[in-house]
Amino acid sequence: MKTPPSAKKAPKLTRSLAVALGITLVTVGMGSAQAATAPDPVKNPRTQAIEQPGKVPGGFASWKELLATQEKLVKAADRITAAAKEQGGSGYAGVIAAPENHELRVYWKGGTPKRIAGLVGELRRDVPISLLPAQYSARELEREMARLIRRSSDVITSIAAKPDGSGLAVTGADLNATRSGITDSAVPVTVEAGVRPMLTTRWNDSPPWWGGGAWNSPGGGCSTGFAVTYGGVNRVLSAGHCGAIGNTATDPTGEVIGGITQDDNTRDVLLIQAASQGYVFNNNVGSTSPEFANPVVGTSSSYVGLWVCTSGAYSGTNCSIQVQQVGVTINVGYLITGTVRAEQSAHTNAVGQGDSGGSVEVVNPANTAQVFAAGVNTAIDGGTAVTCTGYVTSGRTCAWRMYYSPWSNATDAFPGIAIVLG
């Protein structure tokens, strides 16, 4: 069993601040790691269902029922987006998974190709699907996003295409400056001010390493994400801003996890070469006890409307977090692409400093003691700061709005990467 955080000296937490373009770049600094003075703990393999608190949206009797509907919508969306890609993407605008409405919404510009229409008809036998018109295609919006970033990245903190194809959603620290920077946009743009993306264990893990545990590097204190294989070798997935190739990752007791062998900062993913196992640490939401582990049974795509949980070594497990935007480029002093914006529905903590690289998971409706890997924590919106939860509740910043790097960022950065199943 892991050594409880109360049984060892808490790491010193500090903020490393770099102010650039009005955006604060934040990492959790760690004091000198405590030397390991005892043998590795014996892992407790006990699993437990992840119970999501609060009222279940959409009139569902339980979160399990909602997640079962969500799973059907995601599988249908995966087939539609894959078919759209094979068609060359022309006309495809986006998808919204709306489990609360028992519906998948697919947006398309112009006439729907016969193959797509046929696939939608087939999928409707099992999933309610609305095929809706879009003003712009995803490709058109992505081109305009890229142009605005090149022209006005100094006043944009995030930018994303709207999944209904109606235009772009832009955020900035200063409303007037951001509006001035996008006045020549070729598509409609909504502007939201005050959004400030900030880069964001369990505490004594041992080989084989699990997701959701604490690790340190010269970049500061972060969390592990998921066990993966890459190039036929076991590794641990985490956030790219947490370290660099050649750094050595250790746990808070000083035990070496492994060296960082791959790093892609533009997608905010990295790989640590280490013996790893397909489990993620979790705990009851709102409490660090009891602590348990959940096997990873696959991966999940991310769509607007998806409900996820997070597992970070500092904040612990938090749930009732819903995806609001996908394909988001955020500016944290440099650009990170392809992220997902999500919000805790009750505006309590989603993630905080030190949770970077930690697991973003979807609970398996067929067995709520299992999870699917959705991505790893990247950043928080400092403008939505709330009281921290978990193992370290002071001396750091937490927020109800977060950004994560989805599984697709890992597969784009590291072709051939595969999740390790528990």
Short mmCIF file of C-alpha atoms in Angstrom, two decimals:
data_model
loop_
_atom_site.label_atom_id
_atom_site.label_comp_id
_atom_site.label_asym_id
_atom_site.label_seq_id
_atom_site.Cartn_x
_atom_site.Cartn_y
_atom_site.Cartn_z
CA MET A 1 0.00 0.00 0.00
CA LYS A 2 1.26 3.50 -0.73
CA THR A 3 2.68 5.56 2.08
CA PRO A 4 -0.05 8.07 3.05
CA PRO A 5 0.87 11.72 2.37
CA SER A 6 0.47 12.49 6.08
CA ALA A 7 3.24 10.03 6.90
CA LYS A 8 5.92 12.00 5.12
CA LYS A 9 7.10 15.56 4.84
CA ALA A 10 4.98 17.52 2.39
CA PRO A 11 6.95 18.85 -0.56
CA LYS A 12 7.52 22.58 -0.61
CA LEU A 13 5.28 24.17 -3.25
CA THR A 14 6.28 27.39 -4.98
CA ARG A 15 5.18 29.16 -8.15
CA SER A 16 7.56 29.58 -11.04
CA LEU A 17 6.17 32.55 -12.93
CA ALA A 18 7.01 33.68 -16.43
CA VAL A 19 4.87 36.56 -17.64
CA ALA A 20 4.57 36.72 -21.40
CA LEU A 21 1.95 38.44 -23.48
CA GLY A 22 -0.21 38.89 -20.42
CA ILE A 23 -0.32 35.13 -19.84
CA THR A 24 1.14 33.56 -16.71
CA LEU A 25 3.12 30.37 -17.24
CA VAL A 26 2.83 28.34 -14.06
CA THR A 27 4.55 25.19 -12.86
CA VAL A 28 4.71 23.72 -9.36
CA GLY A 29 8.24 23.90 -8.05
CA MET A 30 9.40 21.11 -5.79
CA GLY A 31 11.88 21.28 -2.94
CA SER A 32 14.61 18.71 -2.62
CA ALA A 33 13.11 15.26 -2.89
CA GLN A 34 13.01 13.31 0.32
CA ALA A 35 15.41 10.36 0.22
CA ALA A 36 13.74 6.97 0.25
CA THR A 37 14.49 5.35 3.61
CA ALA A 38 12.19 2.36 3.40
CA PRO A 39 11.56 -0.44 0.90
CA ASP A 40 9.11 0.21 -1.91
CA PRO A 41 5.53 0.02 -0.68
CA VAL A 42 3.46 -2.99 -1.60
CA LYS A 43 0.74 -1.85 -3.97
CA ASN A 44 -2.83 -2.41 -2.99
CA PRO A 45 -4.53 -3.86 -6.08
CA ARG A 46 -8.03 -3.21 -4.69
CA THR A 47 -10.35 -1.59 -7.21
CA GLN A 48 -13.49 0.36 -6.46
CA ALA A 49 -16.23 1.98 -8.49
CA ILE A 50 -15.76 5.69 -9.21
CA GLU A 51 -18.84 7.39 -7.78
CA GLN A 52 -19.62 10.76 -9.35
CA PRO A 53 -21.37 13.13 -6.92
CA GLY A 54 -24.17 15.57 -7.58
CA LYS A 55 -27.38 15.50 -9.59
CA VAL A 56 -27.18 13.48 -12.81
CA PRO A 57 -27.96 15.71 -15.81
CA GLY A 58 -30.50 14.90 -18.48
CA GLY A 59 -33.00 13.13 -16.24
CA PHE A 60 -30.94 9.95 -16.07
CA ALA A 61 -31.49 7.74 -13.03
CA SER A 62 -27.73 7.32 -12.53
CA TRP A 63 -24.35 8.38 -13.93
CA LYS A 64 -23.98 4.81 -15.14
CA GLU A 65 -27.01 5.26 -17.41
CA LEU A 66 -25.71 8.59 -18.72
CA LEU A 67 -22.27 7.10 -19.41
CA ALA A 68 -23.84 4.18 -21.28
CA THR A 69 -25.65 6.64 -23.57
CA GLN A 70 -22.47 8.71 -23.92
CA GLU A 71 -20.49 5.63 -24.95
CA LYS A 72 -22.94 4.92 -27.80
CA LEU A 73 -22.72 8.53 -28.98
CA VAL A 74 -18.91 8.51 -28.92
CA LYS A 75 -18.71 5.26 -30.89
CA ALA A 76 -21.09 6.66 -33.52
CA ALA A 77 -19.14 9.94 -33.65
CA ASP A 78 -15.90 8.00 -34.14
CA ARG A 79 -17.33 6.22 -37.18
CA ILE A 80 -18.68 9.45 -38.69
CA THR A 81 -15.46 11.44 -38.19
CA ALA A 82 -13.39 8.57 -39.59
CA ALA A 83 -15.64 8.39 -42.67
CA ALA A 84 -15.46 12.18 -43.09
CA LYS A 85 -11.66 12.00 -42.99
CA GLU A 86 -11.66 9.29 -45.65
CA GLN A 87 -13.87 11.55 -47.80
CA GLY A 88 -11.21 14.25 -47.53
CA GLY A 89 -13.03 16.22 -44.82
CA SER A 90 -14.82 18.47 -47.31
CA GLY A 91 -18.02 19.81 -45.76
CA TYR A 92 -17.54 18.27 -42.32
CA ALA A 93 -17.90 20.94 -39.61
CA GLY A 94 -18.07 19.16 -36.28
CA VAL A 95 -19.84 16.90 -33.82
CA ILE A 96 -21.53 17.48 -30.49
CA ALA A 97 -22.25 14.53 -28.23
CA ALA A 98 -25.25 15.51 -26.12
CA PRO A 99 -26.02 12.65 -23.74
CA GLU A 100 -28.31 14.91 -21.69
CA ASN A 101 -30.48 15.20 -24.80
CA HIS A 102 -29.97 11.56 -25.86
CA GLU A 103 -28.65 12.82 -29.19
CA LEU A 104 -25.61 13.12 -31.44
CA ARG A 105 -25.46 16.29 -33.55
CA VAL A 106 -23.46 16.23 -36.77
CA TYR A 107 -22.84 19.50 -38.62
CA TRP A 108 -22.11 19.57 -42.36
CA LYS A 109 -21.63 22.37 -44.86
CA GLY A 110 -23.38 21.83 -48.19
CA GLY A 111 -24.80 18.59 -49.47
CA THR A 112 -24.10 15.49 -47.42
CA PRO A 113 -22.13 12.89 -49.40
CA LYS A 114 -24.05 9.71 -50.13
CA ARG A 115 -21.64 7.60 -48.07
CA ILE A 116 -22.01 9.84 -45.01
CA ALA A 117 -25.79 9.98 -45.33
CA GLY A 118 -25.88 6.19 -45.60
CA LEU A 119 -23.69 5.77 -42.53
CA VAL A 120 -25.85 8.17 -40.52
CA GLY A 121 -28.94 6.21 -41.56
CA GLU A 122 -27.28 2.99 -40.40
CA LEU A 123 -26.21 4.45 -37.05
CA ARG A 124 -29.67 5.90 -36.40
CA ARG A 125 -30.91 2.38 -35.78
CA ASP A 126 -29.10 2.54 -32.44
CA VAL A 127 -28.37 6.24 -31.79
CA PRO A 128 -30.54 9.34 -32.36
CA ILE A 129 -28.56 11.54 -34.78
CA SER A 130 -29.43 15.01 -36.07
CA LEU A 131 -27.68 15.98 -39.33
CA LEU A 132 -27.59 19.78 -39.31
CA PRO A 133 -26.39 22.49 -41.74
CA ALA A 134 -23.19 24.42 -41.05
CA GLN A 135 -22.06 27.81 -42.34
CA TYR A 136 -18.39 26.82 -42.52
CA SER A 137 -16.49 23.55 -42.71
CA ALA A 138 -13.93 22.57 -40.11
CA ARG A 139 -11.18 23.00 -42.73
CA GLU A 140 -12.26 26.57 -43.48
CA LEU A 141 -12.31 27.45 -39.79
CA GLU A 142 -8.93 25.82 -39.16
CA ARG A 143 -7.37 27.89 -41.95
CA GLU A 144 -8.78 31.08 -40.45
CA MET A 145 -7.62 30.04 -36.98
CA ALA A 146 -4.09 29.62 -38.28
CA ARG A 147 -4.17 33.04 -39.97
CA LEU A 148 -5.42 34.83 -36.86
CA ILE A 149 -2.81 33.12 -34.70
CA ARG A 150 -0.04 34.22 -37.06
CA ARG A 151 -1.39 37.77 -37.09
CA SER A 152 -2.56 38.31 -33.51
CA SER A 153 -1.13 35.64 -31.19
CA ASP A 154 -0.01 38.38 -28.81
CA VAL A 155 -3.61 39.19 -27.85
CA ILE A 156 -5.16 35.70 -28.11
CA THR A 157 -5.02 33.31 -25.15
CA SER A 158 -7.05 30.57 -26.85
CA ILE A 159 -8.83 29.96 -30.13
CA ALA A 160 -11.08 27.14 -31.33
CA ALA A 161 -13.51 26.33 -34.12
CA LYS A 162 -17.11 26.05 -33.02
CA PRO A 163 -18.32 22.48 -33.55
CA ASP A 164 -21.54 23.70 -35.22
CA GLY A 165 -19.49 25.40 -37.95
CA SER A 166 -20.79 28.88 -37.16
CA GLY A 167 -17.39 30.51 -36.61
CA LEU A 168 -14.56 30.78 -34.09
CA ALA A 169 -14.40 31.20 -30.31
CA VAL A 170 -11.51 33.37 -29.11
CA THR A 171 -10.39 34.33 -25.61
CA GLY A 172 -8.02 37.05 -24.46
CA ALA A 173 -6.78 38.70 -21.31
CA ASP A 174 -7.92 42.14 -22.53
CA LEU A 175 -11.28 42.37 -24.33
CA ASN A 176 -10.54 45.51 -26.38
CA ALA A 177 -7.09 44.35 -27.46
CA THR A 178 -8.42 40.95 -28.49
CA ARG A 179 -11.31 42.44 -30.44
CA SER A 180 -8.92 44.77 -32.24
CA GLY A 181 -6.71 41.83 -33.12
CA ILE A 182 -9.46 39.88 -34.89
CA THR A 183 -11.39 42.72 -36.61
CA ASP A 184 -10.43 41.47 -40.08
CA SER A 185 -11.59 37.89 -39.44
CA ALA A 186 -13.16 36.26 -42.47
CA VAL A 187 -15.61 34.36 -40.25
CA PRO A 188 -17.78 35.33 -37.26
CA VAL A 189 -15.87 35.37 -33.97
CA THR A 190 -17.12 35.43 -30.38
CA VAL A 191 -14.68 36.91 -27.87
CA GLU A 192 -14.46 36.02 -24.19
CA ALA A 193 -12.26 38.13 -21.92
CA GLY A 194 -10.30 37.28 -18.79
CA VAL A 195 -9.35 33.69 -19.71
CA ARG A 196 -5.77 33.01 -18.61
CA PRO A 197 -4.45 29.51 -19.39
CA MET A 198 -1.77 28.47 -16.88
CA LEU A 199 0.31 25.30 -17.15
CA THR A 200 -0.66 23.05 -14.26
CA THR A 201 0.93 13.03 -7.46
CA ARG A 202 -0.05 10.13 -5.63
CA TRP A 203 2.99 10.42 -3.50
CA ASN A 204 5.04 7.23 -3.29
CA ASP A 205 4.41 4.90 -6.19
CA SER A 206 6.80 2.10 -7.19
CA PRO A 207 7.41 -0.12 -10.25
CA PRO A 208 5.38 -0.95 -12.22
CA TRP A 209 4.27 2.71 -12.33
CA TRP A 210 0.58 3.67 -12.50
CA GLY A 211 -1.19 6.77 -13.79
CA GLY A 212 -2.16 9.58 -11.42
CA GLY A 213 1.02 9.34 -9.35
CA ALA A 214 3.50 12.06 -8.41
CA TRP A 215 6.72 12.67 -10.30
CA ASN A 216 9.39 15.36 -10.23
CA SER A 217 11.85 16.67 -12.78
CA PRO A 218 13.82 19.90 -13.23
CA GLY A 219 10.55 21.27 -14.65
CA GLY A 220 8.79 20.86 -11.30
CA GLY A 221 6.20 18.59 -9.71
CA CYS A 222 3.70 16.87 -12.01
CA SER A 223 1.48 13.77 -12.28
CA THR A 224 1.73 10.61 -14.35
CA GLY A 225 -0.92 9.95 -16.96
CA PHE A 226 -1.15 6.45 -18.38
CA ALA A 227 0.99 3.42 -19.06
CA VAL A 228 1.75 3.08 -22.77
CA THR A 229 4.04 1.26 -25.16
CA TYR A 230 6.07 3.03 -27.82
CA GLY A 231 8.61 1.35 -30.06
CA GLY A 232 7.86 -1.91 -28.27
CA VAL A 233 8.98 -0.47 -24.90
CA ASN A 234 6.86 0.35 -21.84
CA ARG A 235 6.66 4.03 -20.98
CA VAL A 236 4.59 6.51 -18.97
CA LEU A 237 2.63 9.30 -20.69
CA SER A 238 2.61 12.75 -19.09
CA ALA A 239 2.57 16.49 -19.99
CA GLY A 240 5.28 17.87 -22.26
CA HIS A 241 5.86 21.04 -20.25
CA CYS A 242 6.84 18.99 -17.19
CA GLY A 243 10.31 18.13 -18.47
CA ALA A 244 12.60 17.66 -21.46
CA ILE A 245 14.43 14.84 -23.20
CA GLY A 246 17.36 13.79 -21.04
CA ASN A 247 15.70 14.73 -17.73
CA THR A 248 15.27 11.97 -15.15
CA ALA A 249 11.85 11.55 -13.56
CA THR A 250 11.70 10.60 -9.88
CA ASP A 251 8.90 10.15 -7.39
CA PRO A 252 8.74 12.41 -4.28
CA THR A 253 10.84 9.95 -2.25
CA GLY A 254 13.68 10.26 -4.76
CA GLU A 255 13.11 6.88 -6.39
CA VAL A 256 13.98 6.98 -10.09
CA ILE A 257 11.07 6.33 -12.44
CA GLY A 258 13.05 6.69 -15.68
CA GLY A 259 14.42 9.07 -18.27
CA ILE A 260 12.32 11.30 -20.54
CA THR A 261 12.86 9.90 -24.02
CA GLN A 262 10.24 11.72 -26.14
CA ASP A 263 8.82 15.24 -25.77
CA ASP A 264 6.42 17.27 -27.92
CA ASN A 265 5.68 20.67 -26.38
CA THR A 266 3.36 21.80 -29.18
CA ARG A 267 0.96 18.99 -28.21
CA ASP A 268 2.06 18.95 -24.55
CA VAL A 269 2.87 15.26 -24.27
CA LEU A 270 6.04 13.41 -23.25
CA LEU A 271 7.11 9.84 -22.55
CA ILE A 272 9.12 8.50 -19.62
CA GLN A 273 10.82 5.17 -20.25
CA ALA A 274 9.79 3.04 -17.29
CA ALA A 275 8.17 -0.21 -16.30
CA SER A 276 4.49 0.68 -16.27
CA GLN A 277 1.14 -1.00 -15.69
CA GLY A 278 -2.35 -0.18 -16.98
CA TYR A 279 -3.86 1.17 -13.76
CA VAL A 280 -4.76 4.65 -12.55
CA PHE A 281 -4.87 5.87 -8.95
CA ASN A 282 -8.24 7.24 -7.84
CA ASN A 283 -10.03 8.13 -4.63
CA ASN A 284 -13.51 9.13 -3.55
CA VAL A 285 -14.36 12.54 -5.01
CA GLY A 286 -13.94 15.16 -2.29
CA SER A 287 -11.76 12.95 -0.09
CA THR A 288 -8.32 11.37 -0.36
CA SER A 289 -9.56 8.28 1.44
CA PRO A 290 -10.06 5.56 0.52
CA GLU A 291 -7.51 5.41 -2.26
CA PHE A 292 -7.80 2.68 -4.87
CA ALA A 293 -6.75 1.76 -8.39
CA ASN A 294 -8.76 1.31 -11.58
CA PRO A 295 -7.69 -0.73 -14.61
CA VAL A 296 -7.52 1.05 -17.96
CA VAL A 297 -9.62 -0.81 -20.55
CA GLY A 298 -9.10 1.33 -23.64
CA THR A 299 -9.04 4.89 -24.95
CA SER A 300 -11.79 7.43 -25.62
CA SER A 301 -12.09 10.19 -28.19
CA SER A 302 -13.04 13.66 -26.97
CA TYR A 303 -16.09 15.50 -28.29
CA VAL A 304 -18.00 18.55 -27.10
CA GLY A 305 -20.46 17.28 -24.49
CA LEU A 306 -18.28 14.42 -23.18
CA TRP A 307 -18.25 13.90 -19.38
CA VAL A 308 -14.85 13.07 -17.89
CA CYS A 309 -13.05 12.70 -14.56
CA THR A 310 -9.51 13.80 -13.70
CA SER A 311 -6.93 12.13 -11.49
CA GLY A 312 -4.01 14.27 -10.35
CA ALA A 313 -1.54 13.54 -7.58
CA TYR A 314 -2.20 16.89 -5.93
CA SER A 315 -5.97 17.36 -6.40
CA GLY A 316 -6.97 13.71 -6.29
CA THR A 317 -9.99 12.55 -8.28
CA ASN A 318 -12.58 15.04 -9.56
CA CYS A 319 -15.59 14.31 -11.76
CA SER A 320 -18.68 15.94 -13.34
CA ILE A 321 -16.37 17.72 -15.80
CA GLN A 322 -17.83 18.34 -19.26
CA VAL A 323 -16.02 19.11 -22.53
CA GLN A 324 -16.90 22.56 -23.93
CA GLN A 325 -14.48 22.90 -26.87
CA VAL A 326 -12.13 20.66 -28.83
CA GLY A 327 -9.21 21.47 -31.13
CA VAL A 328 -8.25 24.46 -28.98
CA THR A 329 -4.96 26.30 -29.44
CA ILE A 330 -3.88 27.93 -26.17
CA ASN A 331 -1.20 30.56 -25.62
CA VAL A 332 0.85 30.08 -22.46
CA GLY A 333 3.80 32.10 -23.71
CA TYR A 334 4.10 29.56 -26.53
CA LEU A 335 1.33 27.78 -28.45
CA ILE A 336 -0.10 24.37 -27.54
CA THR A 337 -2.41 22.94 -30.18
CA GLY A 338 -5.22 20.38 -30.25
CA THR A 339 -6.23 20.78 -26.59
CA VAL A 340 -9.66 20.25 -25.07
CA ARG A 341 -11.41 22.83 -22.87
CA ALA A 342 -13.58 21.35 -20.11
CA GLU A 343 -15.43 22.72 -17.09
CA GLN A 344 -16.49 21.31 -13.73
CA SER A 345 -20.28 21.66 -13.84
CA ALA A 346 -20.67 22.92 -10.24
CA HIS A 347 -17.65 25.27 -10.58
CA THR A 348 -15.62 23.37 -8.00
CA ASN A 349 -12.05 22.17 -8.56
CA ALA A 350 -11.38 20.34 -11.81
CA VAL A 351 -7.55 20.34 -11.61
CA GLY A 352 -4.79 22.52 -10.20
CA GLN A 353 -1.08 23.13 -10.15
CA GLY A 354 0.84 19.87 -9.85
CA ASP A 355 -1.87 17.89 -11.68
CA SER A 356 -0.22 18.49 -15.07
CA GLY A 357 0.20 15.22 -16.93
CA GLY A 358 -2.34 13.47 -14.72
CA SER A 359 -5.04 11.21 -16.09
CA VAL A 360 -8.21 12.43 -17.80
CA GLU A 361 -10.48 9.41 -17.78
CA VAL A 362 -13.95 8.30 -18.84
CA VAL A 363 -15.64 5.86 -16.49
CA ASN A 364 -16.70 2.60 -18.15
CA PRO A 365 -20.51 2.34 -17.88
CA ALA A 366 -20.34 -1.46 -18.11
CA ASN A 367 -18.09 -1.56 -15.05
CA THR A 368 -17.60 1.69 -13.14
CA ALA A 369 -14.43 0.30 -11.53
CA GLN A 370 -12.74 0.58 -14.96
CA VAL A 371 -11.73 3.63 -17.02
CA PHE A 372 -10.91 4.69 -20.56
CA ALA A 373 -7.93 7.00 -21.21
CA ALA A 374 -9.11 10.33 -22.66
CA GLY A 375 -5.93 12.41 -22.24
CA VAL A 376 -3.62 14.17 -19.78
CA ASN A 377 -4.03 17.45 -17.86
CA THR A 378 -2.34 20.45 -19.48
CA ALA A 379 -3.52 23.79 -18.06
CA ILE A 380 -6.06 25.67 -15.98
CA ASP A 381 -7.81 28.99 -16.51
CA GLY A 382 -6.49 31.17 -13.71
CA GLY A 383 -9.55 33.38 -14.08
CA THR A 384 -11.71 30.57 -12.67
CA ALA A 385 -9.69 29.91 -9.51
CA VAL A 386 -11.43 27.96 -6.73
CA THR A 387 -10.51 26.24 -3.48
CA CYS A 388 -8.15 23.33 -4.08
CA THR A 389 -9.08 19.75 -3.20
CA GLY A 390 -6.97 16.67 -2.56
CA TYR A 391 -3.60 16.08 -0.95
CA VAL A 392 -2.26 19.64 -1.07
CA THR A 393 -4.98 22.22 -0.56
CA SER A 394 -2.91 25.38 -0.02
CA GLY A 395 0.01 27.12 -1.68
CA ARG A 396 -1.15 26.39 -5.22
CA THR A 397 -3.87 27.47 -7.68
CA CYS A 398 -6.81 25.30 -8.75
CA ALA A 399 -9.64 26.08 -11.16
CA TRP A 400 -13.00 24.88 -12.43
CA ARG A 401 -12.03 25.41 -16.09
CA MET A 402 -9.23 23.26 -17.47
CA TYR A 403 -7.51 22.26 -20.69
CA TYR A 404 -6.23 18.78 -21.45
CA SER A 405 -4.20 17.16 -24.18
CA PRO A 406 -6.41 14.41 -25.68
CA TRP A 407 -5.29 10.93 -26.60
CA SER A 408 -5.22 12.03 -30.27
CA ASN A 409 -2.39 14.45 -29.40
CA ALA A 410 -0.34 11.51 -28.14
CA THR A 411 -1.01 9.44 -31.28
CA ASP A 412 -0.14 12.42 -33.51
CA ALA A 413 3.08 13.13 -31.60
CA PHE A 414 4.16 9.50 -31.24
CA PRO A 415 2.80 7.37 -34.13
CA GLY A 416 2.45 3.76 -33.02
CA ILE A 417 1.89 4.57 -29.34
CA ALA A 418 -0.53 2.15 -27.64
CA ILE A 419 -2.29 2.19 -24.31
CA VAL A 420 -1.38 -0.53 -21.81
CA LEU A 421 -4.49 -2.29 -20.52
CA GLY A 422 -4.94 -3.22 -16.89
#
